[in-house]
Amino acid sequence: MIRRHRFEAADNRRLAHLCGPLDAHLRQVEAALGVRLTRRDAEFRIEGPRAAVARTADLLDELYRQAQRPLAGEQLQLALAQAMTAAGPGPTGGAGAGPRVERASTAAAAPTLHTRHAGLAGRTPNQVQYLQQILAHDITFGIGPAGTG
């Protein structure tokens, strides 16, 4: 499938931040999502499987919103991981006092832990696996340096 995606109120500085030096960010998106990207001004041509094309268009919109400043490598990698997992929060039910867990009906969807303050969902495949292990076992040890997820 081929889709043309255009940013209407195009800002050349933001487009430069989105694409990265020598279009390096676009090449990373291509490799991660299995699509082919070409760009002319503010119009992108996305070619690939239908689901990957839709994820790529959503990712480009999100990265364009974040591109007020140059995108850091970690910021791009996190956005790519979120686009590849496509784990969104499930519908919310009634209010409860303690945390509650919702599982989606498909096996590929990740669990979401709802607390009083916010819903927690894994952003990367390893975080999703970690949440699944927490739910499946009485004791789960998370070992690693602080801040590594």
PDB file of C-alpha atoms in Angstrom:
ATOM      1  CA  MET A   1       0.000   0.000   0.000  1.00  0.00           C
ATOM      2  CA  ILE A   2       1.148   3.538  -0.734  1.00  0.00           C
ATOM      3  CA  ARG A   3      -0.037   6.473   1.363  1.00  0.00           C
ATOM      4  CA  ARG A   4       0.754  10.139   1.019  1.00  0.00           C
ATOM      5  CA  HIS A   5       0.985  11.920   4.356  1.00  0.00           C
ATOM      6  CA  ARG A   6       1.231  15.699   4.500  1.00  0.00           C
ATOM      7  CA  PHE A   7       1.759  18.169   7.334  1.00  0.00           C
ATOM      8  CA  GLU A   8      -0.513  21.118   6.526  1.00  0.00           C
ATOM      9  CA  ALA A   9       1.074  23.824   8.672  1.00  0.00           C
ATOM     10  CA  ALA A  10       4.605  22.759   7.833  1.00  0.00           C
ATOM     11  CA  ASP A  11       7.495  24.252   9.775  1.00  0.00           C
ATOM     12  CA  ASN A  12      10.844  23.616   8.095  1.00  0.00           C
ATOM     13  CA  ARG A  13      12.717  23.622  11.404  1.00  0.00           C
ATOM     14  CA  ARG A  14      10.395  20.981  12.865  1.00  0.00           C
ATOM     15  CA  LEU A  15      10.633  18.920   9.670  1.00  0.00           C
ATOM     16  CA  ALA A  16      14.426  19.029   9.914  1.00  0.00           C
ATOM     17  CA  HIS A  17      14.250  17.846  13.547  1.00  0.00           C
ATOM     18  CA  LEU A  18      11.798  15.100  12.561  1.00  0.00           C
ATOM     19  CA  CYS A  19      13.954  13.778   9.732  1.00  0.00           C
ATOM     20  CA  GLY A  20      17.262  14.042  11.594  1.00  0.00           C
ATOM     21  CA  PRO A  21      20.701  14.679  10.144  1.00  0.00           C
ATOM     22  CA  LEU A  22      20.833  13.311   6.596  1.00  0.00           C
ATOM     23  CA  ASP A  23      17.376  11.737   7.173  1.00  0.00           C
ATOM     24  CA  ALA A  24      18.828   9.353   9.763  1.00  0.00           C
ATOM     25  CA  HIS A  25      15.605   9.319  11.801  1.00  0.00           C
ATOM     26  CA  LEU A  26      13.566   8.385   8.743  1.00  0.00           C
ATOM     27  CA  ARG A  27      15.946   5.492   7.987  1.00  0.00           C
ATOM     28  CA  GLN A  28      15.492   4.204  11.561  1.00  0.00           C
ATOM     29  CA  VAL A  29      11.703   4.370  11.182  1.00  0.00           C
ATOM     30  CA  GLU A  30      11.964   2.464   7.893  1.00  0.00           C
ATOM     31  CA  ALA A  31      14.086  -0.269   9.436  1.00  0.00           C
ATOM     32  CA  ALA A  32      11.948  -0.630  12.561  1.00  0.00           C
ATOM     33  CA  LEU A  33       8.509  -0.649  10.941  1.00  0.00           C
ATOM     34  CA  GLY A  34       9.315  -2.298   7.606  1.00  0.00           C
ATOM     35  CA  VAL A  35       8.199   0.544   5.338  1.00  0.00           C
ATOM     36  CA  ARG A  36       9.800   2.741   2.698  1.00  0.00           C
ATOM     37  CA  LEU A  37       9.720   6.506   3.286  1.00  0.00           C
ATOM     38  CA  THR A  38      10.379   9.253   0.784  1.00  0.00           C
ATOM     39  CA  ARG A  39       9.913  12.956   1.444  1.00  0.00           C
ATOM     40  CA  ARG A  40       9.476  16.105  -0.579  1.00  0.00           C
ATOM     41  CA  ASP A  41       8.974  19.241   1.482  1.00  0.00           C
ATOM     42  CA  ALA A  42       6.167  18.474   3.961  1.00  0.00           C
ATOM     43  CA  GLU A  43       4.764  15.496   2.022  1.00  0.00           C
ATOM     44  CA  PHE A  44       5.804  11.955   2.912  1.00  0.00           C
ATOM     45  CA  ARG A  45       5.233   8.884   0.773  1.00  0.00           C
ATOM     46  CA  ILE A  46       4.874   5.764   2.920  1.00  0.00           C
ATOM     47  CA  GLU A  47       5.021   2.405   1.164  1.00  0.00           C
ATOM     48  CA  GLY A  48       4.542  -0.988   2.805  1.00  0.00           C
ATOM     49  CA  PRO A  49       1.959  -3.281   4.407  1.00  0.00           C
ATOM     50  CA  ARG A  50      -1.311  -1.557   5.389  1.00  0.00           C
ATOM     51  CA  ALA A  51      -0.872  -1.905   9.176  1.00  0.00           C
ATOM     52  CA  ALA A  52       2.750  -0.727   9.056  1.00  0.00           C
ATOM     53  CA  VAL A  53       1.804   2.270   6.904  1.00  0.00           C
ATOM     54  CA  ALA A  54      -0.896   3.330   9.385  1.00  0.00           C
ATOM     55  CA  ARG A  55       1.514   2.956  12.342  1.00  0.00           C
ATOM     56  CA  THR A  56       4.155   4.958  10.475  1.00  0.00           C
ATOM     57  CA  ALA A  57       1.747   7.823   9.743  1.00  0.00           C
ATOM     58  CA  ASP A  58       0.722   7.950  13.421  1.00  0.00           C
ATOM     59  CA  LEU A  59       4.384   7.841  14.477  1.00  0.00           C
ATOM     60  CA  LEU A  60       5.299  10.692  12.112  1.00  0.00           C
ATOM     61  CA  ASP A  61       2.482  12.805  13.562  1.00  0.00           C
ATOM     62  CA  GLU A  62       3.654  12.111  17.115  1.00  0.00           C
ATOM     63  CA  LEU A  63       7.309  12.841  16.302  1.00  0.00           C
ATOM     64  CA  TYR A  64       6.338  16.053  14.497  1.00  0.00           C
ATOM     65  CA  ARG A  65       4.507  17.205  17.650  1.00  0.00           C
ATOM     66  CA  GLN A  66       7.668  16.514  19.695  1.00  0.00           C
ATOM     67  CA  ALA A  67      10.023  18.147  17.171  1.00  0.00           C
ATOM     68  CA  GLN A  68      10.091  21.651  18.672  1.00  0.00           C
ATOM     69  CA  ARG A  69      13.718  20.801  19.484  1.00  0.00           C
ATOM     70  CA  PRO A  70      16.034  18.231  17.888  1.00  0.00           C
ATOM     71  CA  LEU A  71      14.887  14.697  18.695  1.00  0.00           C
ATOM     72  CA  ALA A  72      17.268  12.800  20.953  1.00  0.00           C
ATOM     73  CA  GLY A  73      18.170   9.231  20.058  1.00  0.00           C
ATOM     74  CA  GLU A  74      16.487   7.898  23.196  1.00  0.00           C
ATOM     75  CA  GLN A  75      13.322   9.844  22.399  1.00  0.00           C
ATOM     76  CA  LEU A  76      13.187   8.341  18.900  1.00  0.00           C
ATOM     77  CA  GLN A  77      13.863   4.812  20.168  1.00  0.00           C
ATOM     78  CA  LEU A  78      11.091   5.089  22.766  1.00  0.00           C
ATOM     79  CA  ALA A  79       8.617   6.313  20.133  1.00  0.00           C
ATOM     80  CA  LEU A  80       9.630   3.437  17.826  1.00  0.00           C
ATOM     81  CA  ALA A  81       9.211   0.889  20.623  1.00  0.00           C
ATOM     82  CA  GLN A  82       5.761   2.250  21.424  1.00  0.00           C
ATOM     83  CA  ALA A  83       4.760   2.122  17.761  1.00  0.00           C
ATOM     84  CA  MET A  84       5.972  -1.468  17.407  1.00  0.00           C
ATOM     85  CA  THR A  85       4.200  -2.753  20.513  1.00  0.00           C
ATOM     86  CA  ALA A  86       0.991  -0.791  19.804  1.00  0.00           C
ATOM     87  CA  ALA A  87      -0.185  -1.540  23.363  1.00  0.00           C
ATOM     88  CA  GLY A  88      -2.936   0.867  24.220  1.00  0.00           C
ATOM     89  CA  PRO A  89      -4.903   1.070  27.447  1.00  0.00           C
ATOM     90  CA  GLY A  90      -8.148  -0.844  27.542  1.00  0.00           C
ATOM     91  CA  PRO A  91     -11.536   0.600  28.383  1.00  0.00           C
ATOM     92  CA  THR A  92     -11.948   1.670  31.976  1.00  0.00           C
ATOM     93  CA  GLY A  93     -14.581   0.262  34.234  1.00  0.00           C
ATOM     94  CA  GLY A  94     -16.008   1.434  37.565  1.00  0.00           C
ATOM     95  CA  ALA A  95     -13.888   3.166  40.159  1.00  0.00           C
ATOM     96  CA  GLY A  96     -12.219   0.984  42.762  1.00  0.00           C
ATOM     97  CA  ALA A  97     -10.049   1.638  45.781  1.00  0.00           C
ATOM     98  CA  GLY A  98      -7.095  -0.536  44.773  1.00  0.00           C
ATOM     99  CA  PRO A  99      -5.207  -1.160  41.566  1.00  0.00           C
ATOM    100  CA  ARG A 100      -7.032  -3.168  38.964  1.00  0.00           C
ATOM    101  CA  VAL A 101      -5.745  -5.024  35.942  1.00  0.00           C
ATOM    102  CA  GLU A 102      -7.382  -5.280  32.558  1.00  0.00           C
ATOM    103  CA  ARG A 103      -6.329  -7.708  29.900  1.00  0.00           C
ATOM    104  CA  ALA A 104      -7.332  -7.258  26.301  1.00  0.00           C
ATOM    105  CA  SER A 105      -8.984 -10.122  24.466  1.00  0.00           C
ATOM    106  CA  THR A 106      -6.099 -10.672  22.037  1.00  0.00           C
ATOM    107  CA  ALA A 107      -2.902 -12.463  23.039  1.00  0.00           C
ATOM    108  CA  ALA A 108      -0.696  -9.728  21.514  1.00  0.00           C
ATOM    109  CA  ALA A 109      -2.174  -6.967  23.692  1.00  0.00           C
ATOM    110  CA  ALA A 110      -0.433  -6.027  26.911  1.00  0.00           C
ATOM    111  CA  PRO A 111      -1.958  -5.820  30.378  1.00  0.00           C
ATOM    112  CA  THR A 112      -2.708  -2.396  31.823  1.00  0.00           C
ATOM    113  CA  LEU A 113      -2.465  -1.765  35.554  1.00  0.00           C
ATOM    114  CA  HIS A 114      -4.913   0.928  36.709  1.00  0.00           C
ATOM    115  CA  THR A 115      -4.091   2.794  39.919  1.00  0.00           C
ATOM    116  CA  ARG A 116      -5.634   5.834  41.605  1.00  0.00           C
ATOM    117  CA  HIS A 117      -3.333   8.215  39.751  1.00  0.00           C
ATOM    118  CA  ALA A 118      -2.834   6.821  36.254  1.00  0.00           C
ATOM    119  CA  GLY A 119      -2.968   3.678  34.169  1.00  0.00           C
ATOM    120  CA  LEU A 120       0.371   1.893  33.800  1.00  0.00           C
ATOM    121  CA  ALA A 121       1.208   0.028  30.615  1.00  0.00           C
ATOM    122  CA  GLY A 122       4.489  -1.277  29.272  1.00  0.00           C
ATOM    123  CA  ARG A 123       5.973   0.851  26.523  1.00  0.00           C
ATOM    124  CA  THR A 124       8.549  -1.630  25.288  1.00  0.00           C
ATOM    125  CA  PRO A 125       8.283  -5.392  24.740  1.00  0.00           C
ATOM    126  CA  ASN A 126      10.439  -6.033  27.822  1.00  0.00           C
ATOM    127  CA  GLN A 127       8.237  -3.831  30.001  1.00  0.00           C
ATOM    128  CA  VAL A 128       5.145  -5.669  28.742  1.00  0.00           C
ATOM    129  CA  GLN A 129       6.806  -8.987  29.597  1.00  0.00           C
ATOM    130  CA  TYR A 130       7.729  -7.622  33.048  1.00  0.00           C
ATOM    131  CA  LEU A 131       4.103  -6.632  33.754  1.00  0.00           C
ATOM    132  CA  GLN A 132       2.913 -10.056  32.619  1.00  0.00           C
ATOM    133  CA  GLN A 133       5.409 -11.728  34.964  1.00  0.00           C
ATOM    134  CA  ILE A 134       4.251  -9.543  37.872  1.00  0.00           C
ATOM    135  CA  LEU A 135       0.670 -10.612  37.244  1.00  0.00           C
ATOM    136  CA  ALA A 136       1.502 -14.290  36.769  1.00  0.00           C
ATOM    137  CA  HIS A 137       3.699 -14.839  39.850  1.00  0.00           C
ATOM    138  CA  ASP A 138       3.460 -14.056  43.561  1.00  0.00           C
ATOM    139  CA  ILE A 139       7.017 -12.710  43.721  1.00  0.00           C
ATOM    140  CA  THR A 140       8.816 -10.968  40.870  1.00  0.00           C
ATOM    141  CA  PHE A 141      12.315  -9.520  41.153  1.00  0.00           C
ATOM    142  CA  GLY A 142      13.328  -6.628  38.919  1.00  0.00           C
ATOM    143  CA  ILE A 143      17.104  -6.425  38.810  1.00  0.00           C
ATOM    144  CA  GLY A 144      19.062  -3.665  37.132  1.00  0.00           C
ATOM    145  CA  PRO A 145      20.248  -0.077  37.499  1.00  0.00           C
ATOM    146  CA  ALA A 146      17.688   2.536  38.452  1.00  0.00           C
ATOM    147  CA  GLY A 147      15.925   4.129  35.500  1.00  0.00           C
ATOM    148  CA  THR A 148      16.470   1.301  32.999  1.00  0.00           C
ATOM    149  CA  GLY A 149      12.806   0.368  32.825  1.00  0.00           C
TER     150      GLY A 149
END
